[in-house]
XYZ file of C-alpha atoms in Angstrom:
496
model
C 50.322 98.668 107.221
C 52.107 99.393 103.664
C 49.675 98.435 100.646
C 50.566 96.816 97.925
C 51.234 99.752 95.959
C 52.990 101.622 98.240
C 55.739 98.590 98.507
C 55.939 98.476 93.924
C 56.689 102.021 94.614
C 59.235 101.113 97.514
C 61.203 98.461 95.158
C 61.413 100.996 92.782
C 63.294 103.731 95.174
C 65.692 101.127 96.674
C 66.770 99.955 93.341
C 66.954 103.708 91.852
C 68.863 104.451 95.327
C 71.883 101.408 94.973
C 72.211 102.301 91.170
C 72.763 105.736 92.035
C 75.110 104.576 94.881
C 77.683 102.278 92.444
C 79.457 103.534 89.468
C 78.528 101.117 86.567
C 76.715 98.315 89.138
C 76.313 95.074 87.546
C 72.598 94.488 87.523
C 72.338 90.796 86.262
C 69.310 89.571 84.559
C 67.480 86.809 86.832
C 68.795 83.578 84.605
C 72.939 85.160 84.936
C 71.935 85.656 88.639
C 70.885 81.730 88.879
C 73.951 80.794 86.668
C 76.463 82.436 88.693
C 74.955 81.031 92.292
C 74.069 82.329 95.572
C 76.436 85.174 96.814
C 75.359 86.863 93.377
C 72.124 86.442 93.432
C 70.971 90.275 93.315
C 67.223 89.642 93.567
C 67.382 87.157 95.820
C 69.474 89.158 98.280
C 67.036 92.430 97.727
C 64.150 90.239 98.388
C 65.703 89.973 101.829
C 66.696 93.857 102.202
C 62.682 94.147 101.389
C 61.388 91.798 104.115
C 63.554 93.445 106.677
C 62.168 96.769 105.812
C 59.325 96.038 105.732
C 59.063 94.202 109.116
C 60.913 97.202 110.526
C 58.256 99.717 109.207
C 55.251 97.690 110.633
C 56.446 96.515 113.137
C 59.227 98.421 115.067
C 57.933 99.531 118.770
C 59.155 103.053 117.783
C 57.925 104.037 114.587
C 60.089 107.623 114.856
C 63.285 105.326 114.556
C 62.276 103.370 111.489
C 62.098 106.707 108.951
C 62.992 105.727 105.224
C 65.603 108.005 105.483
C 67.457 106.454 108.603
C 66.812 102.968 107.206
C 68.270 103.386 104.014
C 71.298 105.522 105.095
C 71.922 103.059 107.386
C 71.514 100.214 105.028
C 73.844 102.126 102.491
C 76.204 102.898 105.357
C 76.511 99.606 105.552
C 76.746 98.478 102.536
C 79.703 100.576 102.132
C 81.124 99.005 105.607
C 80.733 95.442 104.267
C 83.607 95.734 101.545
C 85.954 95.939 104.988
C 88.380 98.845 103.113
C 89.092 101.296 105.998
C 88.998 104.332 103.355
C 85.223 103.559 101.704
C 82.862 105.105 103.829
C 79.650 107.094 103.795
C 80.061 111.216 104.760
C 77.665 112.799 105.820
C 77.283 116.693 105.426
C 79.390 117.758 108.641
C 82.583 114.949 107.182
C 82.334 116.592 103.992
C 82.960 119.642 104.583
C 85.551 119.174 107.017
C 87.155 116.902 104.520
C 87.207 120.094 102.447
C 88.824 122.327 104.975
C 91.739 119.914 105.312
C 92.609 120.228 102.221
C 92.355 123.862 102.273
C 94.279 124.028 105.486
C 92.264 125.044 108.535
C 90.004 123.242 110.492
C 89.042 122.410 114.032
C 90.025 120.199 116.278
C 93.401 117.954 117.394
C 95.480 117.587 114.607
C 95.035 113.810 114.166
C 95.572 111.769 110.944
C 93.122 108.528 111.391
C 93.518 105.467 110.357
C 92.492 101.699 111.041
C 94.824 98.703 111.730
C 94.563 95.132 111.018
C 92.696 94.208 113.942
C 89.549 97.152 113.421
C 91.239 99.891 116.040
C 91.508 103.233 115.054
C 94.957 104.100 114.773
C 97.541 107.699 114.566
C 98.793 107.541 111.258
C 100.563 110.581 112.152
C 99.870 113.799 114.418
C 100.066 116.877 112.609
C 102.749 119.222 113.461
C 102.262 122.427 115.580
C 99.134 121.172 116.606
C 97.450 120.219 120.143
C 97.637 116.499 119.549
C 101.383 116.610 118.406
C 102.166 118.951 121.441
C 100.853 116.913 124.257
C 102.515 114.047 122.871
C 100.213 111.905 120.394
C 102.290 109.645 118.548
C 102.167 107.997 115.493
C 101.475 104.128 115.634
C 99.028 105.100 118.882
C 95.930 102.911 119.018
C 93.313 105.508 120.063
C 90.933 102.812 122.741
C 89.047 105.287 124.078
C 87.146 108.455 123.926
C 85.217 109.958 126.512
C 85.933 107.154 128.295
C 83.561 105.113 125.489
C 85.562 102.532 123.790
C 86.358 102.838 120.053
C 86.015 99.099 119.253
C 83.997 99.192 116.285
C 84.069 102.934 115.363
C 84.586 104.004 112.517
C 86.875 106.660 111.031
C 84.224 108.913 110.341
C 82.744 108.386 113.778
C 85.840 109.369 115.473
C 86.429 112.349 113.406
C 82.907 113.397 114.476
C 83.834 112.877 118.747
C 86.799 114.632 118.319
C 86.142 117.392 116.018
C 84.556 120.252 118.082
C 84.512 124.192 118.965
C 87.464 125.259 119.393
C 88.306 125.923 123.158
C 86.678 122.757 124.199
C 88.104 119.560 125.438
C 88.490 115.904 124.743
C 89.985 113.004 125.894
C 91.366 110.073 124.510
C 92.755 106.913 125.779
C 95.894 105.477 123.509
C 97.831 102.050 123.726
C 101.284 102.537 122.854
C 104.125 99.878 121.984
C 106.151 99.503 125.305
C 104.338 101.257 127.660
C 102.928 98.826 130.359
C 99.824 100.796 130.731
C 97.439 103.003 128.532
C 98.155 106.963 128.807
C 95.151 109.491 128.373
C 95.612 112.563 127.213
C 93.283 115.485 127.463
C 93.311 117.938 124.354
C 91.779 121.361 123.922
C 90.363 121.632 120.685
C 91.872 124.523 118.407
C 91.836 126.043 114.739
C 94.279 123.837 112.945
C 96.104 125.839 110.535
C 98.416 123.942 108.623
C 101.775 125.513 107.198
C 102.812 122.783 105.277
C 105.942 123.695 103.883
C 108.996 124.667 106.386
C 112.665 125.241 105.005
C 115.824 126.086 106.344
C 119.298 126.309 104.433
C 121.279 123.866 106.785
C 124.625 125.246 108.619
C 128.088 124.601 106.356
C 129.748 125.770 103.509
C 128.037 123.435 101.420
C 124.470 124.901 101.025
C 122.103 121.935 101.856
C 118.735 123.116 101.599
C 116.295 121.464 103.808
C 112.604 121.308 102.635
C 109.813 119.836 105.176
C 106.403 118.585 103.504
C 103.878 118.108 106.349
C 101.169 117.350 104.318
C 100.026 118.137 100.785
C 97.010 120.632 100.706
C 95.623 123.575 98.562
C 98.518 125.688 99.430
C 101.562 123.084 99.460
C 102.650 123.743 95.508
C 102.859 127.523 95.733
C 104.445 127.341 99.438
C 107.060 124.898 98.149
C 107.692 127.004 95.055
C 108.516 130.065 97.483
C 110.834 127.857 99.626
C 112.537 126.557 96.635
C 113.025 129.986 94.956
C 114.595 131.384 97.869
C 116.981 128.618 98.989
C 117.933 129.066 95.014
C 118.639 132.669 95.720
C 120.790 131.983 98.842
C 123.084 129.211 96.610
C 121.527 125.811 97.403
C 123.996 123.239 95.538
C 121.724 120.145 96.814
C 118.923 119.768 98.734
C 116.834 117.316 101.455
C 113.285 116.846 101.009
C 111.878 115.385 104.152
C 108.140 113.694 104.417
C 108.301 112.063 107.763
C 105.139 111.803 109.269
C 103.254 113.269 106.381
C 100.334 111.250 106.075
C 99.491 112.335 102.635
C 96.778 114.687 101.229
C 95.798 116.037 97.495
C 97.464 113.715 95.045
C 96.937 115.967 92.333
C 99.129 118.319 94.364
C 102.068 115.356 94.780
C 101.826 115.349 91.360
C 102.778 118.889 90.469
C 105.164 119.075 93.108
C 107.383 116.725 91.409
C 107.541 118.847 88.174
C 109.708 120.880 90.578
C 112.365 118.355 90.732
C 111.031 115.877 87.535
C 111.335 117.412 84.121
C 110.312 114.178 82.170
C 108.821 110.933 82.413
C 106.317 109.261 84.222
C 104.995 110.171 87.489
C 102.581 107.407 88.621
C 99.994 105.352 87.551
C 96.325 103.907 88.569
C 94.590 100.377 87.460
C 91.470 99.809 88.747
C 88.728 97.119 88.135
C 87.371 98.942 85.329
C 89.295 100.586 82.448
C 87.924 104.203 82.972
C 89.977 104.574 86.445
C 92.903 103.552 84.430
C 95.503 106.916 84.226
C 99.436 107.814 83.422
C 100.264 110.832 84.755
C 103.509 112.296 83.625
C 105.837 115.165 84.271
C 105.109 118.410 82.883
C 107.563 121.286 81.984
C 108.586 123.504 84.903
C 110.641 126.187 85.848
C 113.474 123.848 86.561
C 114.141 125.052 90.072
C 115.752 122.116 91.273
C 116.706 119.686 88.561
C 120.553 118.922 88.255
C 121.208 119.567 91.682
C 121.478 116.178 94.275
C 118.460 115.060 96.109
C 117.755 112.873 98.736
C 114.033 112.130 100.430
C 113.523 111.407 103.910
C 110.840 108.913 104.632
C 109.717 106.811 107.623
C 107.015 104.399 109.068
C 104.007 107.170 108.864
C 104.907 108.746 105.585
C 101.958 107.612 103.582
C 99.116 108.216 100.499
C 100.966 111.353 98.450
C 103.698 111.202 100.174
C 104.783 107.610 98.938
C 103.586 108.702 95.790
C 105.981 111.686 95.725
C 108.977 109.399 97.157
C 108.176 106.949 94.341
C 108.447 109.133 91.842
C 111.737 110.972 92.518
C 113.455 107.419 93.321
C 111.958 105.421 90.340
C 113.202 108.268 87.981
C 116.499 108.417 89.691
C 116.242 111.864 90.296
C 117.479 111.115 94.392
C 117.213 108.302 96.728
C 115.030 107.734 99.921
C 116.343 107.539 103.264
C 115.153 106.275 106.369
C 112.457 103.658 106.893
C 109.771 102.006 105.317
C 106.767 103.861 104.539
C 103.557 103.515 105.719
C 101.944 101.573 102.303
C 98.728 103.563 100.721
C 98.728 102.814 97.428
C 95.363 102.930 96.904
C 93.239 105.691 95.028
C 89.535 106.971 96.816
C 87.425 108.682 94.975
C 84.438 111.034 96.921
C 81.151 110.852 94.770
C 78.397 112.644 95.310
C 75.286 110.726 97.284
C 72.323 113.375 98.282
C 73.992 116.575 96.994
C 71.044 119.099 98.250
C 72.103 117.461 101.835
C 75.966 117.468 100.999
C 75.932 114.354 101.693
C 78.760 112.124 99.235
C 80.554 108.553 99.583
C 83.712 107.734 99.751
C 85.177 104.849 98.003
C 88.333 103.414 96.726
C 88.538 102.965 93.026
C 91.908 101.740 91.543
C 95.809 101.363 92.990
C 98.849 103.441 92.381
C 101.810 102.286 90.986
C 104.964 103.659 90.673
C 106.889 104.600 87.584
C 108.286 100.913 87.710
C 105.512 98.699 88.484
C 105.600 98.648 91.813
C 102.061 98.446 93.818
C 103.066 98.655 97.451
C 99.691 98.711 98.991
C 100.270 97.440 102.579
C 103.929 97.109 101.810
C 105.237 100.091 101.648
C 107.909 101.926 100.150
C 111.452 100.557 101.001
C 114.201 102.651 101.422
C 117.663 102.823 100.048
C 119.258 103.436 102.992
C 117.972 102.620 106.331
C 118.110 104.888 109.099
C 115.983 103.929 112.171
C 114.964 106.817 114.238
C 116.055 107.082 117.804
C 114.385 104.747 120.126
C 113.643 105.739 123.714
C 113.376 103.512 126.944
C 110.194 103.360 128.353
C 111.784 105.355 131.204
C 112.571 107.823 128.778
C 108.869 108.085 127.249
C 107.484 108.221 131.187
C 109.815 111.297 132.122
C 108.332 113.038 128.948
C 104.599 112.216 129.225
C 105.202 113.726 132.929
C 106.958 116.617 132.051
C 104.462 117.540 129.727
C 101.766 116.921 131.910
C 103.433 119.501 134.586
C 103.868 122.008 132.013
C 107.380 122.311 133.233
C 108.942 123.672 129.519
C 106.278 126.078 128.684
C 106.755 127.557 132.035
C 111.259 127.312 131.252
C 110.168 128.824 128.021
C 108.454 131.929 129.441
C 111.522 132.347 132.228
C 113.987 131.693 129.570
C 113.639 132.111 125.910
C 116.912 132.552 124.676
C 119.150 129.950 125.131
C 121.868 131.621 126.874
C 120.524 130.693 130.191
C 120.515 127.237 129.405
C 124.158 126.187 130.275
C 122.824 127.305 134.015
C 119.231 126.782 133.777
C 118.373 123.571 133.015
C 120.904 121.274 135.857
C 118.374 123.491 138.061
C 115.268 122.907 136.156
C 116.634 118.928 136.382
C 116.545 119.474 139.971
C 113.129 120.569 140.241
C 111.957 117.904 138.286
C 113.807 115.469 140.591
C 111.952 116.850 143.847
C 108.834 115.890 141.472
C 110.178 112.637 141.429
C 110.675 112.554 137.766
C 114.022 111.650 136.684
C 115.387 112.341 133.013
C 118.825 112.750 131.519
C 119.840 115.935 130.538
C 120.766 115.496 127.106
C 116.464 114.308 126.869
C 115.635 117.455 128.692
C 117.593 119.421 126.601
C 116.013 118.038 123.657
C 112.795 118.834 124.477
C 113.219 122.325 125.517
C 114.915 123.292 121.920
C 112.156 121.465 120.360
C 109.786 124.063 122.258
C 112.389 126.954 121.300
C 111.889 126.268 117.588
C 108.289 126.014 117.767
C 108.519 129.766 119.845
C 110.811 131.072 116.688
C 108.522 130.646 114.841
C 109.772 128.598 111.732
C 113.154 130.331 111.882
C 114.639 127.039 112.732
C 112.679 124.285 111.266
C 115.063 121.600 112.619
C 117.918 120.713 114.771
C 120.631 118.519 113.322
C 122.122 117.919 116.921
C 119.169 115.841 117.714
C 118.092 114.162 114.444
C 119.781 111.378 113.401
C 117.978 110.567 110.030
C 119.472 114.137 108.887
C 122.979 113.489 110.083
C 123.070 110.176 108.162
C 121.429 112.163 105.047
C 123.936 114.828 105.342
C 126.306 112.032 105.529
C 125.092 110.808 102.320
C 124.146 113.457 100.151
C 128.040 114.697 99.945
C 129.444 111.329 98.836
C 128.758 110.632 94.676
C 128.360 106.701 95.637
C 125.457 107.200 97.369
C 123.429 108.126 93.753
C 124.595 104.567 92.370
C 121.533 103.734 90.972
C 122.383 100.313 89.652
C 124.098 99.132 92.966
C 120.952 100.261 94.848
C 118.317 98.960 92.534
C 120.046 95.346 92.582
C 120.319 95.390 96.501
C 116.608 96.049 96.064
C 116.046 93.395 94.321
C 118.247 91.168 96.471
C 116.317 91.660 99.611
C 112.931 91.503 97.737
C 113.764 87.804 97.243
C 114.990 87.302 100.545
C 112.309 89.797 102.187
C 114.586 91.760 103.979
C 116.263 95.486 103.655
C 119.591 96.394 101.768
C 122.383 96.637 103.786
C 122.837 99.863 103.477
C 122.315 100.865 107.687
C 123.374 104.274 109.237
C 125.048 102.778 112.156
């Protein structure tokens, strides 16, 4: 049994523990409390918290279970759960420090961005690229239903993150439902280092020097990786340039920021409002090196570009520095800050503090970012996405790749590697196959060519683009905006 003492003593530590937990809490006196009614009634509500406690303390069968420290955590878990904001969670030691090495650009494990939809499943916000996950064939937009075999209704982010984060060499699977696939696909992953390169450039074929920048996610290295790309396309004659952040779900703001001081010599950047005045910020452009400022610009964007990414797209289009292509983005506009919780046990909390806006006024939390012009990425049959998932299960274009690296073989090669796959009973048109294996070639070339405009049709419509001096109309695009804001739908502006 607790004495009377020992529970004065208790109050005390649970109050000193929530005030600790809450920047500024609003500890009302007991009259405000009664004023304001029931669902504010802090002392009331602790009373509770205190009963249960206690009744757990005295009377739980197994009194190893019911420690103050995993009754609290849990209660402050939860209490962190109850706000129902998929990005404010508690981290333990082992989430903190991996949420460190992602932004320093290795870690272990799949290569999965997580995220939670509407209905409380966790969700690919985007597979990283060059990783395990993104090579079997994760896709963003996949509901992740089970792991294990143990269902992830209910999980949470951090939970997940835990399961599937492991020694490198082992394996995991997970269960995903996809849009238009009859039945749920498992894949099984092996666990690796993830290093992330996340800058990859390429001056385009043609006389007219495109330079093609790739942003896969923003992390400690991105700014000094991008300046290196930048400098060099400069040296080779880049006369305009294509930024693209297509599946990048995001990363260091503070790095978004400075990368646009590559391409933004003045004005405003982005800004926060939050609930109280302190998480209020402007953040402008600072002076730069000017590496690409007069030259034309467009930003490739789709469905999974989210977080810094948006924040980088918003930026360059609000200051009319170039224009966004592609589709809507993903729609984090919302700013998390990590405090610290139980610092001698690493332990911090993660919660979100203010929203961004962009150098207009526009808060697109949940909305996302709309292009200019719309360019939906290719859509395959579901006949289409069943010859791949089987291909890749058989291995069949890693073992093509180690028979036939160079594609001068291919003109020959692949009707007979078609064949083979036939006796296999997998069917799949050539121009597919051949897709895939020149995706696998450029991974094997190691970042010598970072994309292929046969196969992308964003980039063909951006090269399109880019080339004609109507396409940087800002006032014709900003009042199409405006046009299908009222009438919720995109500007007709639609790479056929």
């Amino acid at each position: 049994m607790i004495s009377k003492k020992e529970r004065i003593i208790w109050v005390a530590v649970v109050v000193f523990v929530i005030a600790i937990s809450f920047i500024n809490i609003y500890r009302p006196s007991r009259a405000g409390a009664q004023e304001r009614g029931g669902d504010n009634d802090f002392y009331r509500y602790m009373t509770l918290f205190q009963n249960v406690y206690n009744s757990l303390q005295e009377n739980f069968v197994d009194s190893d279970k019911v420690s103050a420290k995993k009754l609290i955590t849990g209660a402050i878990k939860g209490m962190l759960e109850a706000v129902d904001d998929p990005f404010t969670m508690l981290m333990d030691d082992k989430l903190t420090a991996e949420l460190n090495s992602e932004m320093a650009g290795e870690f272990g494990g799949l290569g999965i961005v997580l995220g939670m939809n509407d209905d409380s499943w966790l969700t690919v916000t985007a597979p990283i690229e060059d990783t395990p996950a993104e090579r079997i064939g994760v896709h963003g937009g996949d509901i992740i239903s089970e792991i294990d075999g143990k269902t992830t209704k209910g999980m949470s982010i951090e939970q997940a993150v835990k399961i599937l984060r492991g020694k490198p060499g082992t394996k995991v699977t997970i269960t995903v439902v996809r849009e238009g696939e009859d039945e749920p696909l498992r894949f099984t992953i092996t666990r690796a280092i993830i290093n992330i390169k996340s800058v990859k450039y390429q001056m385009l074929p043609g006389p007219e020097k495109t330079g093609y920048v790739r942003i896969t996610t923003f992390g400690d290295k991105t700014l000094n990786e991008l300046k290196a790309a930048l400098a060099d396309l400069n040296q080779n004659g880049m006369k305009r340039i294509i930024v693209d952040l297509r599946n990048n779900p995001g990363g260091r703001l503070d790095t978004a920021f400075r990368t646009v001081d590559l391409f933004v010599s003045q004005g405003k950047i982005v800004y926060t409002r939050g609930r109280n005045p302190q998480q209020n910020s402007d953040f402008y452009a600072q002076p730069n090196d000017d590496l690409c400022i007069d030259i034309p610009m467009i930003v490739l964007v789709n469905k999974y570009s989210a977080s810094a990414s948006e924040i980088f797209a918003g930026a360059i289009r609000d200051n009319k520095r170039g224009v966004l292509v592609g589709e809507k983005t993903f729609g984090k506009f919302s700013v998390q800050q990590v405090l610290p919780l139980d610092p001698k046990n690493n332990v911090t909390y993660k919660m979100t503090i203010a929203k961004y806006y962009t150098p207009l006024g526009r808060s697109l939390h949940k909305e996302g970012l709309p292009p200019d012009y719309t360019a939906d990425e290719e859509q395959f049959s579901k006949e289409d996405m069943t010859a791949v998932r089987k291909i890749r299960e058989g291995k069949f274009i890693s073992e093509y790749m180690k028979q036939h690296p160079k594609a001068d073989a291919d003109a020959v090669a692949i009707p007979k590697l078609a064949a083979t796959l036939s006796t296999s009973c997998i069917k799949v048109r050539q121009e597919l196959l051949e897709r895939m294996i020149a995706i696998e070639r450029g991974r094997a070339e190691s970042y010598k060519r970072v994309v292929d405009l046969k196969y992308d049709r964003q980039l063909q419509y951006s090269m399109e683009l880019i080339g004609k001096p109507a396409t940087f109309d800002y006032k014709k695009l900003d009042d199409a905006q405006a046009a299908a804001a009222k009438t919720n739908a995109q500007p007709d502006k639609t790479a056929k």
